[in-house]
Amino acid sequence: MSSFVIRGNLCYSINSNQINIRPQAYLVCEDGVCAGIFDALPERYAALPLTDFGDRLVIPGLIDLHIHAPQFAFRGLGMDMELLDWLNTYTFPEESKYAQLDYADRAYGQFVSHLRRSATTRAVCFATIHTPATELLMEKMENSGLISYVGKVNMDRNSPDYLCEESAKKSVAATEHWICETKSRFARTKPILTPRFVPSCSDALLQGLRGLLEKYALPLQSHLSENFGEIAWVKELCPDTEFYGEAYDRFGLFGGDHPCIMAHCVHSSDEELELMKKNGVFIAHSPLSNTNLASGVAPIAKYMEAGLRVGLASDVAGGDTENMFQVMAGAIRASKLRWRLLDQEVKPLTVDQAFYLATLGGGSFFGKVGSFADGYEFDALVLDDSALEHPQELTLRARLERCIYQADERHIAAKFVSGTRLF
Ligand code: GUN
Ligand code: FE
């Protein structure tokens, strides 16, 4: 494992309302883990290799809690519909192409090389229902040096014939086979159970997935309370439930004894939120997707105040970019419109909160991730903002703010994941 020292202008969250800025400080990495921030390097670290990044900003790697790898191919296209029509018109036809490995090889190759260059150091990914293509994606993610969870998707009802598994039994069997093939194969890439959402999963399938969750102690991801049409459909499909989340919870697929991420939660009721809090369910807030698909705007400041666990997500291709800087800015903008137009009770998100959500907020799904404090895994981005010209000298804080609104992969000079430098 790697031990070294870097020097630069360190910026990281110490809580959801405060960014700590350490100008020209040394950050020590010992065996892949942050081991101290110093204004002058202590003698005991003098022998470690030192890289001085000069006047550049250094921030924790950004965490994407929810991204659909097969949808990367049509990012920025087909934004003229709401969720259910969008799925049927654009998404399902594209995902069906991953039955062909040569297509998957090309498309996932593009996805992974973009993600590797991006601000994302860790991601939680949906693949498709196809096992060989999902394994190929996992191999590519592993080789990228990024850390990720990848899910083979389950769908056995209300889906087009060309993208529907034959039965709950076959879906569960294929998933178990895939888990056994991949759970120990990779160092950085792990399987995650991935029922697409309640409308596309029968009771028997959800029951079967609970069995796999217990047998293999896996985390789980899905979608929740994203769109009004979707929520009404779930109510029709599950008339005995009081709220959408209960349709997962009655099968033990809603956190509690396992890590769980639910994407969106735009229109979650108080009961749903209460259960998520009790069960430690992570909310993957996807502001670009929620605006592109006109789903709505989740009251994120309220969720944070209530003590819910929240991170940010690109949700490509509902979101049109994998750039997590854009996701942070999008979260702030969406929260301002919500506040101005809908509800003055929930304050707009601040820069500090958005930065926290993209680092520590989502990072905590992966353990001690998202900070430079002692004991956190050493994930870092070195930002060269010299191309973002300004006629005056800006403070470090102002430079960080501008990066949140304006940076993309061209501004990333170096990237470290768990103590390994990717570039
Ligand atoms: N709900 C079910 N599937 C999807 C998907 O692919 N994207 C989004 N945004 N929501 C979904
Ligand atoms: Fe999604």
Short mmCIF file of C-alpha atoms and ligand atoms in Angstrom, two decimals:
data_model
loop_
_atom_site.label_atom_id
_atom_site.label_comp_id
_atom_site.label_asym_id
_atom_site.label_seq_id
_atom_site.Cartn_x
_atom_site.Cartn_y
_atom_site.Cartn_z
CA MET A 1 0.00 0.00 0.00
CA SER A 2 1.14 3.47 -0.84
CA SER A 3 2.48 6.08 1.55
CA PHE A 4 3.38 9.58 0.38
CA VAL A 5 2.77 13.27 0.98
CA ILE A 6 1.11 15.89 -1.19
CA ARG A 7 1.06 19.63 -0.74
CA GLY A 8 -1.53 22.13 -1.96
CA ASN A 9 -4.53 24.20 -0.95
CA LEU A 10 -6.71 21.65 0.84
CA CYS A 11 -10.49 22.13 0.93
CA TYR A 12 -12.81 19.63 2.64
CA SER A 13 -16.03 19.57 4.63
CA ILE A 14 -15.90 19.21 8.37
CA ASN A 15 -19.68 19.13 8.63
CA SER A 16 -22.66 19.90 6.39
CA ASN A 17 -22.28 23.65 6.92
CA GLN A 18 -18.56 24.21 6.98
CA ILE A 19 -15.73 23.80 4.51
CA ASN A 20 -12.28 23.78 6.04
CA ILE A 21 -9.58 25.43 3.93
CA ARG A 22 -5.91 24.80 4.62
CA PRO A 23 -3.67 26.90 2.36
CA GLN A 24 -0.35 25.39 1.32
CA ALA A 25 -0.72 22.45 3.69
CA TYR A 26 0.82 18.99 3.64
CA LEU A 27 -1.53 15.99 3.51
CA VAL A 28 0.01 12.68 4.49
CA CYS A 29 -1.20 9.38 3.03
CA GLU A 30 -0.20 6.26 4.96
CA ASP A 31 -1.19 2.91 3.47
CA GLY A 32 -3.95 4.55 1.44
CA VAL A 33 -5.41 6.45 4.39
CA CYS A 34 -5.23 10.14 5.41
CA ALA A 35 -2.77 10.45 8.28
CA GLY A 36 -2.57 14.15 9.03
CA ILE A 37 -2.64 17.70 7.72
CA PHE A 38 0.33 19.91 8.57
CA ASP A 39 1.52 23.45 7.87
CA ALA A 40 5.09 22.20 8.29
CA LEU A 41 5.89 18.58 7.51
CA PRO A 42 6.93 16.67 10.66
CA GLU A 43 10.36 15.08 10.59
CA ARG A 44 8.90 11.55 10.80
CA TYR A 45 7.39 11.95 7.31
CA ALA A 46 10.47 13.53 5.74
CA ALA A 47 11.47 10.28 4.02
CA LEU A 48 8.13 9.84 2.21
CA PRO A 49 7.88 10.89 -1.44
CA LEU A 50 6.43 14.41 -1.70
CA THR A 51 4.45 15.89 -4.60
CA ASP A 52 3.98 19.64 -4.39
CA PHE A 53 0.90 20.73 -6.34
CA GLY A 54 1.77 24.39 -5.86
CA ASP A 55 -1.17 26.78 -5.93
CA ARG A 56 -3.70 24.17 -7.00
CA LEU A 57 -6.80 23.25 -5.00
CA VAL A 58 -7.06 19.75 -3.53
CA ILE A 59 -10.50 18.40 -2.66
CA PRO A 60 -11.83 14.95 -1.72
CA GLY A 61 -12.97 12.82 -4.68
CA LEU A 62 -16.64 13.22 -5.56
CA ILE A 63 -19.12 10.42 -4.99
CA ASP A 64 -21.84 9.50 -7.49
CA LEU A 65 -24.41 7.46 -5.56
CA HIS A 66 -26.51 6.53 -8.60
CA ILE A 67 -25.58 6.28 -12.27
CA HIS A 68 -26.86 4.05 -15.10
CA ALA A 69 -23.81 2.90 -17.07
CA PRO A 70 -25.78 1.67 -20.12
CA GLN A 71 -27.60 4.99 -20.40
CA PHE A 72 -24.39 6.97 -20.85
CA ALA A 73 -24.73 6.37 -24.60
CA PHE A 74 -27.83 8.59 -24.82
CA ARG A 75 -26.90 11.28 -22.31
CA GLY A 76 -28.29 14.63 -23.36
CA LEU A 77 -30.86 13.05 -25.68
CA GLY A 78 -34.58 12.47 -25.31
CA MET A 79 -35.36 14.96 -22.58
CA ASP A 80 -38.83 15.71 -23.89
CA MET A 81 -40.76 13.22 -21.76
CA GLU A 82 -41.54 12.33 -18.19
CA LEU A 83 -40.21 9.21 -16.50
CA LEU A 84 -42.51 6.39 -17.62
CA ASP A 85 -42.71 7.46 -21.28
CA TRP A 86 -38.99 8.22 -21.24
CA LEU A 87 -38.25 4.69 -20.01
CA ASN A 88 -40.39 3.07 -22.70
CA THR A 89 -39.32 5.33 -25.55
CA TYR A 90 -35.59 5.82 -25.01
CA THR A 91 -34.25 3.84 -22.10
CA PHE A 92 -35.52 0.31 -22.55
CA PRO A 93 -34.63 0.12 -26.29
CA GLU A 94 -31.09 1.32 -25.50
CA GLU A 95 -30.63 -1.05 -22.56
CA SER A 96 -31.76 -4.01 -24.70
CA LYS A 97 -28.66 -3.54 -26.87
CA TYR A 98 -26.47 -4.80 -24.01
CA ALA A 99 -27.62 -8.33 -24.82
CA GLN A 100 -24.85 -8.05 -27.42
CA LEU A 101 -21.41 -8.17 -25.88
CA ASP A 102 -19.68 -6.34 -28.71
CA TYR A 103 -22.05 -3.39 -28.24
CA ALA A 104 -21.55 -3.53 -24.47
CA ASP A 105 -17.79 -3.60 -24.96
CA ARG A 106 -17.85 -0.43 -27.03
CA ALA A 107 -20.43 1.48 -25.02
CA TYR A 108 -19.13 0.51 -21.58
CA GLY A 109 -15.60 1.29 -22.78
CA GLN A 110 -16.69 4.85 -23.50
CA PHE A 111 -18.58 5.10 -20.21
CA VAL A 112 -15.67 3.92 -18.10
CA SER A 113 -13.05 6.05 -19.81
CA HIS A 114 -15.18 9.17 -19.27
CA LEU A 115 -15.85 8.28 -15.64
CA ARG A 116 -12.16 7.66 -15.01
CA ARG A 117 -11.29 11.17 -16.23
CA SER A 118 -14.23 12.75 -14.36
CA ALA A 119 -14.41 14.13 -10.82
CA THR A 120 -15.97 10.87 -9.62
CA THR A 121 -13.77 8.64 -7.51
CA ARG A 122 -16.51 6.24 -6.39
CA ALA A 123 -19.79 5.33 -8.01
CA VAL A 124 -22.80 3.12 -7.47
CA CYS A 125 -23.92 1.86 -10.87
CA PHE A 126 -26.89 0.21 -12.49
CA ALA A 127 -26.01 -2.09 -15.41
CA THR A 128 -28.79 -3.96 -17.28
CA ILE A 129 -30.51 -7.35 -16.87
CA HIS A 130 -27.74 -8.98 -18.93
CA THR A 131 -25.18 -10.92 -16.88
CA PRO A 132 -22.30 -11.16 -19.39
CA ALA A 133 -22.44 -7.43 -20.14
CA THR A 134 -22.64 -6.63 -16.42
CA GLU A 135 -19.52 -8.70 -15.76
CA LEU A 136 -17.77 -6.92 -18.60
CA LEU A 137 -18.69 -3.56 -17.05
CA MET A 138 -17.31 -4.74 -13.71
CA GLU A 139 -14.01 -5.74 -15.33
CA LYS A 140 -13.72 -2.36 -16.99
CA MET A 141 -14.57 -0.51 -13.78
CA GLU A 142 -11.99 -2.57 -11.91
CA ASN A 143 -9.31 -1.76 -14.48
CA SER A 144 -10.15 1.96 -14.29
CA GLY A 145 -8.93 2.17 -10.69
CA LEU A 146 -12.23 3.68 -9.55
CA ILE A 147 -14.10 2.10 -6.65
CA SER A 148 -17.65 1.02 -7.37
CA TYR A 149 -20.67 -1.09 -6.77
CA VAL A 150 -22.29 -2.45 -9.92
CA GLY A 151 -25.74 -4.03 -10.11
CA LYS A 152 -27.15 -6.51 -12.56
CA VAL A 153 -30.70 -5.19 -12.91
CA ASN A 154 -33.78 -7.30 -12.09
CA MET A 155 -36.99 -6.83 -14.12
CA ASP A 156 -39.66 -9.53 -14.53
CA ARG A 157 -42.92 -7.63 -15.12
CA ASN A 158 -44.41 -4.58 -16.84
CA SER A 159 -41.41 -4.43 -19.12
CA PRO A 160 -41.19 -4.87 -22.90
CA ASP A 161 -40.57 -8.46 -24.07
CA TYR A 162 -37.15 -7.49 -25.33
CA LEU A 163 -36.06 -6.34 -21.84
CA CYS A 164 -37.85 -8.63 -19.42
CA GLU A 165 -36.58 -11.69 -17.58
CA GLU A 166 -38.66 -14.83 -18.14
CA SER A 167 -39.73 -15.40 -14.54
CA ALA A 168 -38.92 -14.41 -10.98
CA LYS A 169 -37.21 -17.75 -10.53
CA LYS A 170 -34.94 -17.28 -13.52
CA SER A 171 -34.14 -13.70 -12.55
CA VAL A 172 -33.14 -14.77 -9.03
CA ALA A 173 -31.10 -17.73 -10.33
CA ALA A 174 -29.24 -15.54 -12.82
CA THR A 175 -28.58 -13.00 -10.08
CA GLU A 176 -27.22 -15.63 -7.71
CA HIS A 177 -24.94 -17.00 -10.43
CA TRP A 178 -23.67 -13.47 -11.13
CA ILE A 179 -23.06 -12.80 -7.42
CA CYS A 180 -21.04 -15.99 -7.06
CA GLU A 181 -19.01 -15.12 -10.17
CA THR A 182 -18.19 -11.58 -9.07
CA LYS A 183 -18.29 -11.18 -5.30
CA SER A 184 -14.63 -12.06 -4.79
CA ARG A 185 -13.23 -11.51 -8.26
CA PHE A 186 -12.37 -7.83 -7.90
CA ALA A 187 -10.62 -5.64 -5.34
CA ARG A 188 -12.45 -2.39 -6.10
CA THR A 189 -15.68 -3.50 -7.76
CA LYS A 190 -18.45 -5.20 -5.83
CA PRO A 191 -21.94 -6.49 -6.68
CA ILE A 192 -25.04 -4.73 -5.36
CA LEU A 193 -28.61 -6.06 -5.59
CA THR A 194 -30.57 -3.94 -8.06
CA PRO A 195 -34.32 -4.44 -8.45
CA ARG A 196 -35.06 -1.69 -11.01
CA PHE A 197 -38.15 -0.34 -9.21
CA VAL A 198 -41.38 -1.77 -7.84
CA PRO A 199 -43.34 -1.61 -11.14
CA SER A 200 -40.82 -3.89 -12.88
CA CYS A 201 -40.40 -6.45 -10.06
CA SER A 202 -42.99 -9.05 -9.02
CA ASP A 203 -43.53 -9.98 -5.36
CA ALA A 204 -41.89 -13.34 -6.01
CA LEU A 205 -38.82 -11.61 -7.42
CA LEU A 206 -38.52 -9.21 -4.46
CA GLN A 207 -38.95 -12.15 -2.09
CA GLY A 208 -36.19 -14.04 -3.89
CA LEU A 209 -33.86 -11.04 -3.73
CA ARG A 210 -34.37 -10.86 0.04
CA GLY A 211 -33.09 -14.45 0.17
CA LEU A 212 -29.94 -13.47 -1.75
CA LEU A 213 -29.46 -10.38 0.41
CA GLU A 214 -29.42 -12.55 3.54
CA LYS A 215 -27.32 -15.32 2.03
CA TYR A 216 -24.61 -13.05 0.63
CA ALA A 217 -24.94 -9.96 2.89
CA LEU A 218 -25.17 -7.54 -0.02
CA PRO A 219 -26.18 -3.90 -0.24
CA LEU A 220 -29.18 -2.94 -2.38
CA GLN A 221 -30.15 -0.03 -4.63
CA SER A 222 -33.38 0.97 -6.33
CA HIS A 223 -35.63 3.92 -7.22
CA LEU A 224 -38.20 5.56 -4.95
CA SER A 225 -40.91 8.24 -5.17
CA GLU A 226 -39.46 9.93 -8.24
CA ASN A 227 -42.49 10.87 -10.35
CA PHE A 228 -46.24 11.29 -9.72
CA GLY A 229 -47.26 8.79 -12.42
CA GLU A 230 -44.84 6.22 -11.06
CA ILE A 231 -46.05 6.71 -7.48
CA ALA A 232 -49.71 6.31 -8.52
CA TRP A 233 -48.80 3.13 -10.43
CA VAL A 234 -47.07 1.63 -7.38
CA LYS A 235 -50.15 2.41 -5.30
CA GLU A 236 -52.26 0.50 -7.87
CA LEU A 237 -49.83 -2.42 -7.95
CA CYS A 238 -49.53 -2.60 -4.16
CA PRO A 239 -52.92 -1.52 -2.79
CA ASP A 240 -52.06 -2.79 0.69
CA THR A 241 -49.18 -0.41 1.18
CA GLU A 242 -49.47 3.04 2.74
CA PHE A 243 -46.51 4.49 0.87
CA TYR A 244 -44.10 3.49 -1.89
CA GLY A 245 -41.20 2.55 0.40
CA GLU A 246 -43.38 0.01 2.15
CA ALA A 247 -43.47 -1.98 -1.09
CA TYR A 248 -39.73 -2.61 -0.58
CA ASP A 249 -39.85 -2.75 3.20
CA ARG A 250 -42.42 -5.56 3.37
CA PHE A 251 -39.79 -7.78 1.70
CA GLY A 252 -36.96 -6.51 3.91
CA LEU A 253 -35.40 -4.55 1.05
CA PHE A 254 -35.43 -1.10 2.63
CA GLY A 255 -32.29 -0.81 4.75
CA GLY A 256 -32.17 -1.75 8.41
CA ASP A 257 -29.97 -4.83 8.36
CA HIS A 258 -28.23 -3.97 5.07
CA PRO A 259 -26.92 -0.83 3.36
CA CYS A 260 -29.50 0.59 0.98
CA ILE A 261 -29.63 3.44 -1.54
CA MET A 262 -32.90 4.79 -2.90
CA ALA A 263 -32.59 7.19 -5.82
CA HIS A 264 -34.69 10.38 -5.98
CA CYS A 265 -37.20 10.50 -3.07
CA VAL A 266 -38.61 13.68 -4.63
CA HIS A 267 -42.13 13.14 -3.34
CA SER A 268 -41.58 11.03 -0.21
CA SER A 269 -44.25 11.28 2.47
CA ASP A 270 -43.41 11.92 6.11
CA GLU A 271 -44.01 8.24 6.92
CA GLU A 272 -41.68 7.18 4.16
CA LEU A 273 -39.01 9.59 5.39
CA GLU A 274 -39.40 8.38 8.94
CA LEU A 275 -38.85 4.78 7.91
CA MET A 276 -35.83 5.75 5.81
CA LYS A 277 -34.35 7.53 8.78
CA LYS A 278 -35.02 4.60 11.09
CA ASN A 279 -33.50 2.15 8.60
CA GLY A 280 -30.53 4.32 7.61
CA VAL A 281 -31.53 4.33 3.94
CA PHE A 282 -29.35 6.60 1.79
CA ILE A 283 -31.10 9.08 -0.49
CA ALA A 284 -29.35 9.57 -3.85
CA HIS A 285 -30.40 13.11 -4.76
CA SER A 286 -30.34 13.54 -8.55
CA PRO A 287 -31.19 17.17 -9.32
CA LEU A 288 -30.24 17.12 -13.02
CA SER A 289 -32.41 14.08 -13.65
CA ASN A 290 -35.28 15.47 -11.61
CA THR A 291 -35.29 18.67 -13.62
CA ASN A 292 -34.65 17.08 -17.04
CA LEU A 293 -37.53 14.61 -16.56
CA ALA A 294 -39.67 17.25 -14.82
CA SER A 295 -40.04 14.95 -11.83
CA GLY A 296 -39.86 17.76 -9.28
CA VAL A 297 -37.37 18.98 -6.68
CA ALA A 298 -36.67 17.08 -3.48
CA PRO A 299 -36.57 19.21 -0.28
CA ILE A 300 -32.98 18.27 0.47
CA ALA A 301 -32.29 20.85 3.19
CA LYS A 302 -35.29 19.46 5.07
CA TYR A 303 -33.97 15.90 4.72
CA MET A 304 -30.55 16.96 5.99
CA GLU A 305 -32.05 18.79 8.94
CA ALA A 306 -34.12 15.72 9.79
CA GLY A 307 -30.93 13.65 9.98
CA LEU A 308 -31.52 11.55 6.86
CA ARG A 309 -28.48 10.24 4.99
CA VAL A 310 -28.18 12.05 1.66
CA GLY A 311 -25.65 12.04 -1.16
CA LEU A 312 -25.61 13.33 -4.72
CA ALA A 313 -26.03 11.42 -7.95
CA SER A 314 -25.80 12.10 -11.68
CA ASP A 315 -28.48 9.52 -12.56
CA VAL A 316 -27.19 9.48 -16.14
CA ALA A 317 -29.10 9.48 -18.47
CA GLY A 318 -31.98 11.13 -16.64
CA GLY A 319 -29.10 13.41 -15.73
CA ASP A 320 -27.33 14.58 -18.86
CA THR A 321 -23.77 14.50 -17.52
CA GLU A 322 -21.49 12.44 -15.31
CA ASN A 323 -19.81 15.69 -14.15
CA MET A 324 -20.44 15.84 -10.40
CA PHE A 325 -19.48 19.54 -10.30
CA GLN A 326 -22.55 20.16 -12.44
CA VAL A 327 -24.60 17.98 -10.10
CA MET A 328 -23.57 20.12 -7.11
CA ALA A 329 -24.46 23.33 -8.94
CA GLY A 330 -27.69 21.76 -10.19
CA ALA A 331 -28.69 20.81 -6.66
CA ILE A 332 -28.24 24.41 -5.51
CA ARG A 333 -30.14 25.87 -8.48
CA ALA A 334 -33.04 23.43 -8.18
CA SER A 335 -33.35 24.13 -4.45
CA LYS A 336 -33.55 27.85 -5.15
CA LEU A 337 -36.38 27.44 -7.65
CA ARG A 338 -38.20 25.17 -5.22
CA TRP A 339 -37.80 27.78 -2.48
CA ARG A 340 -38.87 30.69 -4.71
CA LEU A 341 -41.79 29.00 -6.43
CA LEU A 342 -43.09 26.36 -4.09
CA ASP A 343 -42.14 26.42 -0.46
CA GLN A 344 -40.37 29.11 1.56
CA GLU A 345 -40.19 26.73 4.54
CA VAL A 346 -37.28 24.81 3.07
CA LYS A 347 -34.20 26.94 2.54
CA PRO A 348 -32.12 26.70 -0.63
CA LEU A 349 -28.96 24.62 -0.42
CA THR A 350 -25.71 26.47 0.17
CA VAL A 351 -22.39 25.82 -1.56
CA ASP A 352 -21.14 24.30 1.69
CA GLN A 353 -24.07 21.88 1.83
CA ALA A 354 -23.74 20.84 -1.81
CA PHE A 355 -20.01 20.21 -1.37
CA TYR A 356 -20.70 18.18 1.76
CA LEU A 357 -23.33 16.07 -0.04
CA ALA A 358 -20.97 15.26 -2.93
CA THR A 359 -18.10 14.30 -0.60
CA LEU A 360 -18.88 13.24 2.98
CA GLY A 361 -22.63 12.79 2.46
CA GLY A 362 -22.35 10.18 -0.28
CA GLY A 363 -18.91 9.03 0.83
CA SER A 364 -20.23 7.59 4.06
CA PHE A 365 -21.96 4.87 2.02
CA PHE A 366 -18.44 3.59 1.31
CA GLY A 367 -17.20 3.88 4.92
CA LYS A 368 -14.69 6.54 6.00
CA VAL A 369 -14.71 8.39 2.69
CA GLY A 370 -15.17 12.02 1.64
CA SER A 371 -12.84 13.92 3.96
CA PHE A 372 -9.13 14.55 4.57
CA ALA A 373 -9.54 14.03 8.32
CA ASP A 374 -7.37 11.33 9.91
CA GLY A 375 -8.48 7.79 9.10
CA TYR A 376 -10.36 8.65 5.91
CA GLU A 377 -9.46 6.82 2.71
CA PHE A 378 -7.20 8.95 0.57
CA ASP A 379 -9.44 9.94 -2.37
CA ALA A 380 -8.41 13.32 -3.79
CA LEU A 381 -8.75 15.56 -6.83
CA VAL A 382 -6.15 18.16 -7.67
CA LEU A 383 -7.86 21.06 -9.44
CA ASP A 384 -6.04 23.37 -11.80
CA ASP A 385 -8.36 26.36 -12.11
CA SER A 386 -5.82 28.60 -13.83
CA ALA A 387 -7.88 28.52 -17.04
CA LEU A 388 -10.85 30.03 -15.16
CA GLU A 389 -9.39 33.50 -15.49
CA HIS A 390 -10.22 36.39 -13.20
CA PRO A 391 -8.88 39.97 -13.30
CA GLN A 392 -8.24 39.95 -9.55
CA GLU A 393 -6.70 37.49 -7.17
CA LEU A 394 -9.45 35.33 -5.68
CA THR A 395 -9.57 33.79 -2.23
CA LEU A 396 -9.27 30.02 -2.03
CA ARG A 397 -12.90 29.88 -0.97
CA ALA A 398 -13.96 31.87 -4.05
CA ARG A 399 -11.85 29.63 -6.30
CA LEU A 400 -13.54 26.54 -4.85
CA GLU A 401 -16.98 28.07 -5.40
CA ARG A 402 -16.12 28.76 -9.02
CA CYS A 403 -14.93 25.22 -9.53
CA ILE A 404 -18.24 23.92 -8.18
CA TYR A 405 -20.08 25.94 -10.83
CA GLN A 406 -17.58 25.75 -13.67
CA ALA A 407 -15.13 22.87 -13.45
CA ASP A 408 -15.11 19.75 -15.55
CA GLU A 409 -12.59 17.03 -16.32
CA ARG A 410 -10.28 19.51 -18.08
CA HIS A 411 -9.57 21.12 -14.71
CA ILE A 412 -8.58 17.91 -12.96
CA ALA A 413 -4.78 17.74 -12.84
CA ALA A 414 -4.50 14.60 -10.72
CA LYS A 415 -6.81 12.03 -9.20
CA PHE A 416 -6.19 9.65 -6.30
CA VAL A 417 -8.44 6.79 -5.21
CA SER A 418 -7.73 5.05 -1.92
CA GLY A 419 -4.10 6.16 -2.06
CA THR A 420 -3.50 5.21 -5.70
CA ARG A 421 -2.85 7.94 -8.25
CA LEU A 422 -4.89 7.29 -11.41
CA PHE A 423 -3.40 10.19 -13.38
N1 GUN B 1 -36.99 4.30 -12.54
C1 GUN B 1 -36.88 3.06 -13.04
N2 GUN B 1 -35.88 2.96 -13.92
C2 GUN B 1 -35.33 4.19 -13.99
C3 GUN B 1 -34.24 4.73 -14.74
O1 GUN B 1 -33.57 4.06 -15.54
N3 GUN B 1 -33.97 6.05 -14.53
C4 GUN B 1 -34.69 6.82 -13.66
N4 GUN B 1 -34.37 8.10 -13.50
N5 GUN B 1 -35.71 6.32 -12.96
C5 GUN B 1 -36.03 5.04 -13.13
FE FE B 2 -31.94 6.07 -11.91
#
